[in-house]
Amino acid sequence: MSESTHPRRKNRKLDQWIAFWTVPFFFNLFGIVFVPLSWMMPPRSPSSSTPQIVDFMQSHNLLIACAILTLSFGLAPVSNAVYLTQVKRMSVSPAFRYSMMVGSMTGAIVGMLFPMFCFGLGAFRSGYAPSTLEMLYDFGYLAYIGSLGCFCVMWMAFGLAILLDQNNILPKWLGYYTIWQYVTELMAAPVWIAKSGPFAWNGLMTFWFAMVLYVSWQIIVYICIYRAIKRQPDEQLENAWLDSELVSHDPRLRAPA
């Protein structure tokens, strides 16, 4: 088969690398929107005064932040697809992959869309009653911080898949690290009860401790996924399988006898 009749891409992992490098772009954009642009994060206090809440909820920067999130929200599934591609190579049941997929969708809806609509709605129109803005304020932060448990099933499936995998796609220690990390996310549950102290939504344990663990874990997972992609043989790429299928079914692509 000649290159002229069936040209091959030099980098067979190019599509996978494109998806991979969107991940840091998305998380950096996500951080810019939530921190220096809107100052939604670090979380403001649940016991903020009514004037403080009204002033924050009527900020024009919240509308700009929501507009950027609306444009970038679609990159979140791409980052999850990068992980799911490697989980698919593991010698485990597809149930783990489906659990990760559904968990990521649930968490993104509650933890990203809900806060975006709450904070954006508060800033969209002036004249809302302070009590209405207080409700949107509570709703937005409780959805963002209180939804961490939505990701528990997702990361539990990821950690167990790594530990049960016999193909050694990702290191076993990452599986233990993942399970330990997602257990700490259960500390988000008290935000529905505590309005002050370490277990409030801006508390030392509920937010700061969990956030430090999550960010460091996410960086380590990202590095491990990078190494897994680098080690992945071309024969395991689905686009390689597609090429062989095309060759077998299309006589024009077969090499001359």
mmCIF file of C-alpha atoms in Angstrom:
data_model
loop_
_atom_site.group_PDB
_atom_site.id
_atom_site.type_symbol
_atom_site.label_atom_id
_atom_site.label_comp_id
_atom_site.label_asym_id
_atom_site.label_seq_id
_atom_site.Cartn_x
_atom_site.Cartn_y
_atom_site.Cartn_z
ATOM 1 C CA MET A 1 0.000 0.000 0.000
ATOM 2 C CA SER A 2 1.522 3.296 -1.046
ATOM 3 C CA GLU A 3 1.467 6.513 0.988
ATOM 4 C CA SER A 4 -0.184 8.286 -1.945
ATOM 5 C CA THR A 5 -3.244 6.024 -1.846
ATOM 6 C CA HIS A 6 -3.463 5.892 1.945
ATOM 7 C CA PRO A 7 -1.450 8.658 3.617
ATOM 8 C CA ARG A 8 -0.757 8.096 7.294
ATOM 9 C CA ARG A 9 -0.511 10.697 9.993
ATOM 10 C CA LYS A 10 2.983 10.837 11.426
ATOM 11 C CA ASN A 11 1.731 11.355 14.973
ATOM 12 C CA ARG A 12 -1.017 8.793 15.472
ATOM 13 C CA LYS A 13 -1.768 10.240 18.929
ATOM 14 C CA LEU A 14 -2.275 13.795 17.711
ATOM 15 C CA ASP A 15 -6.018 13.788 18.396
ATOM 16 C CA GLN A 16 -5.442 12.426 21.891
ATOM 17 C CA TRP A 17 -2.736 15.017 22.589
ATOM 18 C CA ILE A 18 -5.025 17.828 21.440
ATOM 19 C CA ALA A 19 -7.649 16.683 23.944
ATOM 20 C CA PHE A 20 -4.964 16.280 26.618
ATOM 21 C CA TRP A 21 -3.641 19.838 26.304
ATOM 22 C CA THR A 22 -7.106 21.349 26.548
ATOM 23 C CA VAL A 23 -7.197 20.185 30.179
ATOM 24 C CA PRO A 24 -4.739 22.754 31.637
ATOM 25 C CA PHE A 25 -6.248 25.428 29.413
ATOM 26 C CA PHE A 26 -9.713 24.719 30.818
ATOM 27 C CA PHE A 27 -8.625 24.580 34.461
ATOM 28 C CA ASN A 28 -6.600 27.781 34.167
ATOM 29 C CA LEU A 29 -9.527 29.553 32.535
ATOM 30 C CA PHE A 30 -11.813 28.131 35.216
ATOM 31 C CA GLY A 31 -9.491 29.499 37.915
ATOM 32 C CA ILE A 32 -9.294 32.940 36.319
ATOM 33 C CA VAL A 33 -13.088 33.160 36.119
ATOM 34 C CA PHE A 34 -13.699 32.093 39.707
ATOM 35 C CA VAL A 35 -10.841 33.953 41.413
ATOM 36 C CA PRO A 36 -9.451 37.234 40.000
ATOM 37 C CA LEU A 37 -12.352 38.005 37.671
ATOM 38 C CA SER A 38 -15.376 37.426 39.882
ATOM 39 C CA TRP A 39 -13.865 36.691 43.336
ATOM 40 C CA MET A 40 -16.403 33.925 43.832
ATOM 41 C CA MET A 41 -13.451 31.989 45.208
ATOM 42 C CA PRO A 42 -12.130 31.702 47.852
ATOM 43 C CA PRO A 43 -15.684 31.348 49.139
ATOM 44 C CA ARG A 44 -17.184 34.302 50.911
ATOM 45 C CA SER A 45 -18.532 33.737 54.384
ATOM 46 C CA PRO A 46 -21.987 32.217 54.959
ATOM 47 C CA SER A 47 -22.422 34.831 57.695
ATOM 48 C CA SER A 48 -21.751 37.814 55.416
ATOM 49 C CA SER A 49 -23.992 40.789 56.082
ATOM 50 C CA THR A 50 -26.886 41.593 53.772
ATOM 51 C CA PRO A 51 -25.170 44.702 52.316
ATOM 52 C CA GLN A 52 -22.028 42.654 51.596
ATOM 53 C CA ILE A 53 -24.079 39.973 49.832
ATOM 54 C CA VAL A 54 -26.031 42.522 47.776
ATOM 55 C CA ASP A 55 -22.839 44.313 46.755
ATOM 56 C CA PHE A 56 -21.239 41.047 45.621
ATOM 57 C CA MET A 57 -24.294 39.646 43.872
ATOM 58 C CA GLN A 58 -24.838 42.845 41.873
ATOM 59 C CA SER A 59 -21.249 42.938 40.576
ATOM 60 C CA HIS A 60 -20.999 43.367 36.808
ATOM 61 C CA ASN A 61 -17.935 41.087 36.820
ATOM 62 C CA LEU A 62 -20.210 38.169 37.658
ATOM 63 C CA LEU A 63 -21.941 38.574 34.302
ATOM 64 C CA ILE A 64 -18.602 38.605 32.464
ATOM 65 C CA ALA A 65 -17.524 35.496 34.394
ATOM 66 C CA CYS A 66 -20.742 33.686 33.462
ATOM 67 C CA ALA A 67 -20.347 34.627 29.796
ATOM 68 C CA ILE A 68 -16.837 33.122 29.747
ATOM 69 C CA LEU A 69 -18.027 29.996 31.561
ATOM 70 C CA THR A 70 -20.816 29.585 29.024
ATOM 71 C CA LEU A 71 -18.229 29.535 26.217
ATOM 72 C CA SER A 72 -15.739 27.258 27.998
ATOM 73 C CA PHE A 73 -18.070 24.817 29.756
ATOM 74 C CA GLY A 74 -17.865 22.361 26.863
ATOM 75 C CA LEU A 75 -14.168 21.751 27.562
ATOM 76 C CA ALA A 76 -15.015 19.956 30.823
ATOM 77 C CA PRO A 77 -16.200 16.757 29.045
ATOM 78 C CA VAL A 78 -13.011 16.801 26.962
ATOM 79 C CA SER A 79 -10.857 16.628 30.094
ATOM 80 C CA ASN A 80 -12.916 13.714 31.415
ATOM 81 C CA ALA A 81 -12.659 11.963 28.048
ATOM 82 C CA VAL A 82 -8.853 12.028 28.356
ATOM 83 C CA TYR A 83 -9.114 9.986 31.569
ATOM 84 C CA LEU A 84 -11.817 7.699 30.205
ATOM 85 C CA THR A 85 -9.654 6.840 27.182
ATOM 86 C CA GLN A 86 -7.010 5.380 29.466
ATOM 87 C CA VAL A 87 -9.556 3.617 31.693
ATOM 88 C CA LYS A 88 -10.900 1.916 28.572
ATOM 89 C CA ARG A 89 -7.493 0.244 28.163
ATOM 90 C CA MET A 90 -7.720 -1.318 31.627
ATOM 91 C CA SER A 91 -8.730 -4.921 32.271
ATOM 92 C CA VAL A 92 -11.826 -3.912 34.237
ATOM 93 C CA SER A 93 -15.546 -3.863 33.642
ATOM 94 C CA PRO A 94 -16.988 -1.045 31.512
ATOM 95 C CA ALA A 95 -19.116 -0.266 34.591
ATOM 96 C CA PHE A 96 -16.164 1.681 36.004
ATOM 97 C CA ARG A 97 -15.960 3.827 32.894
ATOM 98 C CA TYR A 98 -19.705 4.446 32.829
ATOM 99 C CA SER A 99 -19.687 5.364 36.533
ATOM 100 C CA MET A 100 -16.968 7.924 35.878
ATOM 101 C CA MET A 101 -18.884 9.329 32.928
ATOM 102 C CA VAL A 102 -22.192 9.723 34.791
ATOM 103 C CA GLY A 103 -20.470 11.019 37.934
ATOM 104 C CA SER A 104 -18.621 13.700 35.993
ATOM 105 C CA MET A 105 -21.816 14.857 34.307
ATOM 106 C CA THR A 106 -23.722 15.028 37.595
ATOM 107 C CA GLY A 107 -20.927 16.888 39.349
ATOM 108 C CA ALA A 108 -20.464 19.374 36.521
ATOM 109 C CA ILE A 109 -24.163 20.229 36.406
ATOM 110 C CA VAL A 110 -24.450 20.797 40.146
ATOM 111 C CA GLY A 111 -20.964 22.171 40.769
ATOM 112 C CA MET A 112 -20.591 24.437 37.734
ATOM 113 C CA LEU A 113 -23.902 25.162 36.023
ATOM 114 C CA PHE A 114 -25.923 25.762 39.184
ATOM 115 C CA PRO A 115 -23.467 28.311 40.684
ATOM 116 C CA MET A 116 -23.106 30.008 37.318
ATOM 117 C CA PHE A 117 -26.866 30.486 36.998
ATOM 118 C CA CYS A 118 -27.280 31.582 40.624
ATOM 119 C CA PHE A 119 -24.522 34.204 40.632
ATOM 120 C CA GLY A 120 -25.265 35.297 37.085
ATOM 121 C CA LEU A 121 -28.977 35.626 37.770
ATOM 122 C CA GLY A 122 -28.296 37.807 40.791
ATOM 123 C CA ALA A 123 -26.188 40.175 38.700
ATOM 124 C CA PHE A 124 -28.367 40.127 35.599
ATOM 125 C CA ARG A 125 -31.005 42.614 36.745
ATOM 126 C CA SER A 126 -30.782 45.331 39.367
ATOM 127 C CA GLY A 127 -33.631 45.758 41.825
ATOM 128 C CA TYR A 128 -33.893 42.219 43.194
ATOM 129 C CA ALA A 129 -34.939 42.144 46.825
ATOM 130 C CA PRO A 130 -32.036 41.565 49.253
ATOM 131 C CA SER A 131 -33.734 38.388 50.488
ATOM 132 C CA THR A 132 -33.771 37.033 46.919
ATOM 133 C CA LEU A 133 -30.078 37.797 46.472
ATOM 134 C CA GLU A 134 -29.316 36.120 49.796
ATOM 135 C CA MET A 135 -31.110 32.987 48.622
ATOM 136 C CA LEU A 136 -29.203 32.942 45.316
ATOM 137 C CA TYR A 137 -25.966 33.536 47.233
ATOM 138 C CA ASP A 138 -26.605 30.541 49.492
ATOM 139 C CA PHE A 139 -27.776 28.398 46.574
ATOM 140 C CA GLY A 140 -24.676 29.202 44.525
ATOM 141 C CA TYR A 141 -22.156 28.427 47.245
ATOM 142 C CA LEU A 142 -23.965 25.375 48.587
ATOM 143 C CA ALA A 143 -24.115 23.952 45.067
ATOM 144 C CA TYR A 144 -20.436 24.647 44.396
ATOM 145 C CA ILE A 145 -18.973 23.438 47.702
ATOM 146 C CA GLY A 146 -21.714 21.042 48.743
ATOM 147 C CA SER A 147 -21.635 19.106 45.470
ATOM 148 C CA LEU A 148 -18.171 17.645 46.036
ATOM 149 C CA GLY A 149 -19.840 14.411 47.069
ATOM 150 C CA CYS A 150 -21.138 14.074 43.497
ATOM 151 C CA PHE A 151 -17.583 13.336 42.428
ATOM 152 C CA CYS A 152 -17.059 10.609 45.041
ATOM 153 C CA VAL A 153 -18.564 7.848 42.910
ATOM 154 C CA MET A 154 -16.620 9.080 39.891
ATOM 155 C CA TRP A 155 -13.233 9.047 41.605
ATOM 156 C CA MET A 156 -14.033 5.887 43.561
ATOM 157 C CA ALA A 157 -14.574 4.111 40.233
ATOM 158 C CA PHE A 158 -11.330 5.611 38.920
ATOM 159 C CA GLY A 159 -9.323 4.502 41.955
ATOM 160 C CA LEU A 160 -10.781 0.976 42.000
ATOM 161 C CA ALA A 161 -10.225 0.604 38.252
ATOM 162 C CA ILE A 162 -6.521 1.408 38.734
ATOM 163 C CA LEU A 163 -6.183 -1.085 41.606
ATOM 164 C CA LEU A 164 -8.015 -3.915 39.811
ATOM 165 C CA ASP A 165 -6.380 -3.337 36.428
ATOM 166 C CA GLN A 166 -3.952 -6.077 35.380
ATOM 167 C CA ASN A 167 -2.597 -4.140 32.403
ATOM 168 C CA ASN A 168 -0.845 -1.634 34.694
ATOM 169 C CA ILE A 169 -1.990 1.353 32.659
ATOM 170 C CA LEU A 170 -1.586 3.631 35.694
ATOM 171 C CA PRO A 171 0.527 2.983 38.830
ATOM 172 C CA LYS A 172 -1.197 1.215 41.725
ATOM 173 C CA TRP A 173 -0.172 3.875 44.233
ATOM 174 C CA LEU A 174 -2.274 6.353 42.255
ATOM 175 C CA GLY A 175 -5.315 4.178 42.930
ATOM 176 C CA TYR A 176 -4.746 4.337 46.702
ATOM 177 C CA TYR A 177 -4.042 8.058 46.486
ATOM 178 C CA THR A 178 -7.260 8.603 44.517
ATOM 179 C CA ILE A 179 -9.385 6.709 47.048
ATOM 180 C CA TRP A 180 -7.843 8.666 49.916
ATOM 181 C CA GLN A 181 -8.426 11.947 48.087
ATOM 182 C CA TYR A 182 -12.071 11.324 47.290
ATOM 183 C CA VAL A 183 -12.815 10.297 50.888
ATOM 184 C CA THR A 184 -11.735 13.783 51.983
ATOM 185 C CA GLU A 185 -14.398 15.236 49.702
ATOM 186 C CA LEU A 186 -17.023 13.764 52.010
ATOM 187 C CA MET A 187 -16.084 16.539 54.417
ATOM 188 C CA ALA A 188 -18.227 18.809 52.237
ATOM 189 C CA ALA A 189 -21.385 17.316 53.756
ATOM 190 C CA PRO A 190 -21.413 19.556 56.894
ATOM 191 C CA VAL A 191 -21.705 22.747 54.797
ATOM 192 C CA TRP A 192 -25.459 22.176 54.880
ATOM 193 C CA ILE A 193 -25.383 22.386 58.688
ATOM 194 C CA ALA A 194 -22.466 24.596 59.740
ATOM 195 C CA LYS A 195 -22.603 28.332 59.085
ATOM 196 C CA SER A 196 -19.257 29.083 60.717
ATOM 197 C CA GLY A 197 -16.095 27.297 61.782
ATOM 198 C CA PRO A 198 -13.924 24.700 60.001
ATOM 199 C CA PHE A 199 -16.893 22.891 58.405
ATOM 200 C CA ALA A 200 -18.669 25.901 56.933
ATOM 201 C CA TRP A 201 -18.469 26.243 53.152
ATOM 202 C CA ASN A 202 -15.447 28.540 53.531
ATOM 203 C CA GLY A 203 -13.986 26.601 56.455
ATOM 204 C CA LEU A 204 -10.494 25.233 56.982
ATOM 205 C CA MET A 205 -11.485 21.576 56.610
ATOM 206 C CA THR A 206 -14.368 21.785 54.172
ATOM 207 C CA PHE A 207 -12.720 24.061 51.617
ATOM 208 C CA TRP A 208 -9.031 24.795 52.225
ATOM 209 C CA PHE A 209 -7.860 21.354 53.307
ATOM 210 C CA ALA A 210 -9.910 19.600 50.620
ATOM 211 C CA MET A 211 -8.799 22.077 47.950
ATOM 212 C CA VAL A 212 -5.071 21.665 48.690
ATOM 213 C CA LEU A 213 -5.437 17.885 48.479
ATOM 214 C CA TYR A 214 -7.511 18.038 45.319
ATOM 215 C CA VAL A 215 -5.253 20.403 43.368
ATOM 216 C CA SER A 216 -2.083 18.439 44.183
ATOM 217 C CA TRP A 217 -3.830 15.156 43.344
ATOM 218 C CA GLN A 218 -5.164 16.544 40.062
ATOM 219 C CA ILE A 219 -1.659 17.598 38.991
ATOM 220 C CA ILE A 220 -0.261 14.148 39.807
ATOM 221 C CA VAL A 221 -3.082 12.406 37.898
ATOM 222 C CA TYR A 222 -2.418 14.654 34.936
ATOM 223 C CA ILE A 223 1.276 13.694 34.911
ATOM 224 C CA CYS A 224 0.403 9.982 35.163
ATOM 225 C CA ILE A 225 -2.074 10.277 32.281
ATOM 226 C CA TYR A 226 0.624 12.014 30.223
ATOM 227 C CA ARG A 227 2.997 9.093 30.814
ATOM 228 C CA ALA A 228 0.252 6.572 30.004
ATOM 229 C CA ILE A 229 -0.418 8.246 26.659
ATOM 230 C CA LYS A 230 3.297 8.316 25.888
ATOM 231 C CA ARG A 231 3.593 4.568 26.606
ATOM 232 C CA GLN A 232 0.456 3.579 24.717
ATOM 233 C CA PRO A 233 1.396 1.476 21.660
ATOM 234 C CA ASP A 234 0.047 2.666 18.331
ATOM 235 C CA GLU A 235 -1.613 -0.727 17.882
ATOM 236 C CA GLN A 236 -3.954 0.095 20.769
ATOM 237 C CA LEU A 237 -5.130 3.350 19.268
ATOM 238 C CA GLU A 238 -8.675 3.234 18.003
ATOM 239 C CA ASN A 239 -7.773 5.256 14.936
ATOM 240 C CA ALA A 240 -5.209 2.533 14.111
ATOM 241 C CA TRP A 241 -8.002 -0.040 14.366
ATOM 242 C CA LEU A 242 -10.128 2.125 12.098
ATOM 243 C CA ASP A 243 -7.349 2.245 9.498
ATOM 244 C CA SER A 244 -7.099 -1.547 9.425
ATOM 245 C CA GLU A 245 -10.857 -1.826 9.056
ATOM 246 C CA LEU A 246 -10.840 0.585 6.133
ATOM 247 C CA VAL A 247 -8.059 -1.319 4.446
ATOM 248 C CA SER A 248 -9.821 -4.656 4.828
ATOM 249 C CA HIS A 249 -13.103 -3.366 3.423
ATOM 250 C CA ASP A 250 -11.917 -0.992 0.713
ATOM 251 C CA PRO A 251 -9.939 -2.729 -2.097
ATOM 252 C CA ARG A 252 -8.612 0.597 -3.309
ATOM 253 C CA LEU A 253 -6.577 0.965 -0.094
ATOM 254 C CA ARG A 254 -4.890 -2.425 -0.328
ATOM 255 C CA ALA A 255 -1.315 -2.726 -1.442
ATOM 256 C CA PRO A 256 -0.897 -4.044 -5.002
ATOM 257 C CA ALA A 257 0.025 -7.708 -5.235
#
